[in-house]
PDB file of C-alpha atoms in Angstrom:
ATOM      1  CA  MET A  23      16.856   3.836   1.886  1.00  0.00           C
ATOM      2  CA  LEU A  24      13.398   5.029   0.847  1.00  0.00           C
ATOM      3  CA  GLN A  25      12.297   7.046  -2.151  1.00  0.00           C
ATOM      4  CA  TRP A  26       9.197   9.133  -1.364  1.00  0.00           C
ATOM      5  CA  TYR A  27       6.519   9.509  -4.042  1.00  0.00           C
ATOM      6  CA  LYS A  28       3.678  12.004  -4.053  1.00  0.00           C
ATOM      7  CA  ILE A  29       0.282  10.438  -4.675  1.00  0.00           C
ATOM      8  CA  ASP A  30      -1.866  12.763  -6.783  1.00  0.00           C
ATOM      9  CA  LYS A  31      -5.546  13.636  -6.387  1.00  0.00           C
ATOM     10  CA  THR A  32      -5.998  12.087  -2.941  1.00  0.00           C
ATOM     11  CA  SER A  33      -8.361  14.920  -1.983  1.00  0.00           C
ATOM     12  CA  SER A  34     -10.929  13.393  -4.347  1.00  0.00           C
ATOM     13  CA  TYR A  35     -10.673   9.885  -2.847  1.00  0.00           C
ATOM     14  CA  ASP A  36     -13.525   8.526  -0.732  1.00  0.00           C
ATOM     15  CA  GLN A  37     -12.730   7.421   2.808  1.00  0.00           C
ATOM     16  CA  ASN A  38     -12.504   3.626   3.306  1.00  0.00           C
ATOM     17  CA  ARG A  39     -12.383   2.944  -0.441  1.00  0.00           C
ATOM     18  CA  ILE A  40      -9.305   1.156  -1.787  1.00  0.00           C
ATOM     19  CA  TYR A  41      -7.533   2.750  -4.752  1.00  0.00           C
ATOM     20  CA  GLU A  42      -4.746   1.481  -6.981  1.00  0.00           C
ATOM     21  CA  VAL A  43      -2.157   4.200  -7.651  1.00  0.00           C
ATOM     22  CA  GLU A  44       1.311   4.689  -9.105  1.00  0.00           C
ATOM     23  CA  ALA A  45       4.255   5.434  -6.842  1.00  0.00           C
ATOM     24  CA  GLY A  46       7.131   5.931  -9.241  1.00  0.00           C
ATOM     25  CA  SER A  47       7.235   2.754 -11.358  1.00  0.00           C
ATOM     26  CA  ASN A  48       5.335   0.785  -8.696  1.00  0.00           C
ATOM     27  CA  ARG A  49       1.595   0.109  -8.614  1.00  0.00           C
ATOM     28  CA  ILE A  50       0.287  -0.106  -5.069  1.00  0.00           C
ATOM     29  CA  CYS A  51      -2.983   0.275  -3.197  1.00  0.00           C
ATOM     30  CA  ILE A  52      -3.937   2.983  -0.720  1.00  0.00           C
ATOM     31  CA  VAL A  53      -6.868   3.550   1.595  1.00  0.00           C
ATOM     32  CA  HIS A  54      -7.793   6.403   3.926  1.00  0.00           C
ATOM     33  CA  ASP A  55      -9.539   5.251   7.077  1.00  0.00           C
ATOM     34  CA  VAL A  56     -10.153   6.717  10.524  1.00  0.00           C
ATOM     35  CA  SER A  57      -6.528   6.108  11.528  1.00  0.00           C
ATOM     36  CA  GLY A  58      -5.072   7.807   8.419  1.00  0.00           C
ATOM     37  CA  TRP A  59      -3.551   6.685   5.139  1.00  0.00           C
ATOM     38  CA  LYS A  60      -2.370   3.117   4.567  1.00  0.00           C
ATOM     39  CA  ALA A  61      -0.358   1.942   1.555  1.00  0.00           C
ATOM     40  CA  PHE A  62       0.094  -1.730   0.683  1.00  0.00           C
ATOM     41  CA  SER A  63       0.587  -4.385  -2.012  1.00  0.00           C
ATOM     42  CA  ARG A  64      -1.939  -4.285  -4.833  1.00  0.00           C
ATOM     43  CA  LYS A  65      -2.539  -8.039  -5.139  1.00  0.00           C
ATOM     44  CA  CYS A  66      -3.407 -10.761  -2.674  1.00  0.00           C
ATOM     45  CA  PRO A  67      -0.509 -13.221  -2.309  1.00  0.00           C
ATOM     46  CA  HIS A  68      -2.958 -16.128  -2.023  1.00  0.00           C
ATOM     47  CA  ALA A  69      -4.546 -16.030  -5.491  1.00  0.00           C
ATOM     48  CA  GLY A  70      -3.358 -12.759  -7.054  1.00  0.00           C
ATOM     49  CA  ALA A  71      -6.706 -10.975  -6.842  1.00  0.00           C
ATOM     50  CA  SER A  72      -6.681  -7.190  -6.864  1.00  0.00           C
ATOM     51  CA  PHE A  73      -7.311  -5.552  -3.494  1.00  0.00           C
ATOM     52  CA  VAL A  74      -9.289  -2.783  -5.221  1.00  0.00           C
ATOM     53  CA  THR A  75     -12.389  -4.957  -4.958  1.00  0.00           C
ATOM     54  CA  GLY A  76     -11.680  -5.709  -1.298  1.00  0.00           C
ATOM     55  CA  TRP A  77     -12.575  -3.747   1.825  1.00  0.00           C
ATOM     56  CA  CYS A  78     -11.310  -2.861   5.279  1.00  0.00           C
ATOM     57  CA  GLU A  79     -12.717  -3.978   8.602  1.00  0.00           C
ATOM     58  CA  GLY A  80     -11.012  -2.111  11.407  1.00  0.00           C
ATOM     59  CA  GLU A  81      -7.269  -2.634  10.999  1.00  0.00           C
ATOM     60  CA  GLU A  82      -7.719  -5.519   8.567  1.00  0.00           C
ATOM     61  CA  LEU A  83      -7.769  -5.618   4.788  1.00  0.00           C
ATOM     62  CA  VAL A  84     -10.100  -8.271   3.351  1.00  0.00           C
ATOM     63  CA  CYS A  85      -9.530  -9.768  -0.102  1.00  0.00           C
ATOM     64  CA  SER A  86     -12.796 -10.073  -2.005  1.00  0.00           C
ATOM     65  CA  TYR A  87     -11.747 -13.284  -3.742  1.00  0.00           C
ATOM     66  CA  HIS A  88     -11.237 -15.794  -0.894  1.00  0.00           C
ATOM     67  CA  ARG A  89     -11.759 -13.472   2.103  1.00  0.00           C
ATOM     68  CA  HIS A  90      -8.121 -13.675   3.199  1.00  0.00           C
ATOM     69  CA  ARG A  91      -7.359 -11.009   5.806  1.00  0.00           C
ATOM     70  CA  PHE A  92      -4.235  -8.946   6.399  1.00  0.00           C
ATOM     71  CA  ASN A  93      -3.249  -6.572   9.183  1.00  0.00           C
ATOM     72  CA  LEU A  94      -2.834  -3.084   7.686  1.00  0.00           C
ATOM     73  CA  ASN A  95      -0.092  -2.189  10.174  1.00  0.00           C
ATOM     74  CA  THR A  96       2.115  -5.289   9.921  1.00  0.00           C
ATOM     75  CA  GLY A  97       1.018  -6.881   6.633  1.00  0.00           C
ATOM     76  CA  LYS A  98       0.711 -10.244   8.367  1.00  0.00           C
ATOM     77  CA  GLY A  99      -2.067 -12.551   7.236  1.00  0.00           C
ATOM     78  CA  CYS A 100      -4.456 -14.000   9.786  1.00  0.00           C
ATOM     79  CA  THR A 101      -3.594 -17.131  11.724  1.00  0.00           C
ATOM     80  CA  ASN A 102      -3.153 -20.232   9.546  1.00  0.00           C
ATOM     81  CA  GLN A 103      -2.826 -18.195   6.320  1.00  0.00           C
ATOM     82  CA  GLY A 104       0.969 -18.197   6.388  1.00  0.00           C
ATOM     83  CA  ASN A 105       1.263 -15.180   4.081  1.00  0.00           C
ATOM     84  CA  TYR A 106       1.647 -11.424   4.219  1.00  0.00           C
ATOM     85  CA  ILE A 107       1.423  -8.260   2.160  1.00  0.00           C
ATOM     86  CA  LYS A 108       3.913  -5.440   1.821  1.00  0.00           C
ATOM     87  CA  ILE A 109       3.092  -2.343   3.871  1.00  0.00           C
ATOM     88  CA  TYR A 110       4.585   0.962   2.715  1.00  0.00           C
ATOM     89  CA  PRO A 111       5.177   3.929   5.027  1.00  0.00           C
ATOM     90  CA  THR A 112       3.133   7.066   4.423  1.00  0.00           C
ATOM     91  CA  ARG A 113       3.556  10.674   5.431  1.00  0.00           C
ATOM     92  CA  ILE A 114       1.688  13.923   4.924  1.00  0.00           C
ATOM     93  CA  GLU A 115       3.538  17.074   3.869  1.00  0.00           C
ATOM     94  CA  ASN A 116       1.675  20.300   3.026  1.00  0.00           C
ATOM     95  CA  ASN A 117      -1.595  18.323   2.918  1.00  0.00           C
ATOM     96  CA  GLU A 118      -0.145  15.953   0.281  1.00  0.00           C
ATOM     97  CA  LEU A 119       0.238  12.182   0.667  1.00  0.00           C
ATOM     98  CA  TYR A 120       3.655  10.595   0.119  1.00  0.00           C
ATOM     99  CA  VAL A 121       4.446   6.876   0.049  1.00  0.00           C
ATOM    100  CA  GLY A 122       7.923   5.502   0.757  1.00  0.00           C
ATOM    101  CA  ILE A 123       9.232   2.751  -1.530  1.00  0.00           C
ATOM    102  CA  LYS A 124      12.533   1.042  -0.866  1.00  0.00           C
ATOM    103  CA  LYS A 125      15.087   1.939  -3.512  1.00  0.00           C
ATOM    104  CA  THR A 126      16.239  -1.004  -5.598  1.00  0.00           C
ATOM    105  CA  GLY A 127      19.484  -1.596  -7.411  1.00  0.00           C
ATOM    106  CA  SER A 128      22.994  -2.468  -6.447  1.00  0.00           C
ATOM    107  CA  PHE A 129      25.095  -0.616  -3.913  1.00  0.00           C
ATOM    108  CA  PHE A 130      27.150   0.910  -6.721  1.00  0.00           C
ATOM    109  CA  THR A 131      24.053   2.035  -8.643  1.00  0.00           C
ATOM    110  CA  GLN A 132      22.807   3.867  -5.565  1.00  0.00           C
ATOM    111  CA  LEU A 133      26.255   5.229  -4.691  1.00  0.00           C
ATOM    112  CA  PHE A 134      26.869   6.793  -8.111  1.00  0.00           C
ATOM    113  CA  LYS A 135      23.329   7.880  -8.901  1.00  0.00           C
TER     114      LYS A 135
END
């Protein structure tokens, strides 16, 4: 089950620039490119570098630290990397961006919440 979080001030964000934002208690990265909004992990799994200093090339996210690449639709790293990033679903409602984060906690916590 997903919890949807509104991301504030996206109207002031530059296209193709990566931003780190809060989605509930989670810190994630977002970017707006020609295909729409993408939301993903904030750190590279290879060396832990922030993606904020990275860039996008087509459908790929490039880490600025070691140039590792990740598909922005699947999260899968390029061939021979053997790693991936988390991709979060996005949606637009009333011209506002929302990011879906999987709810955590036990079955009983969710059931009686």
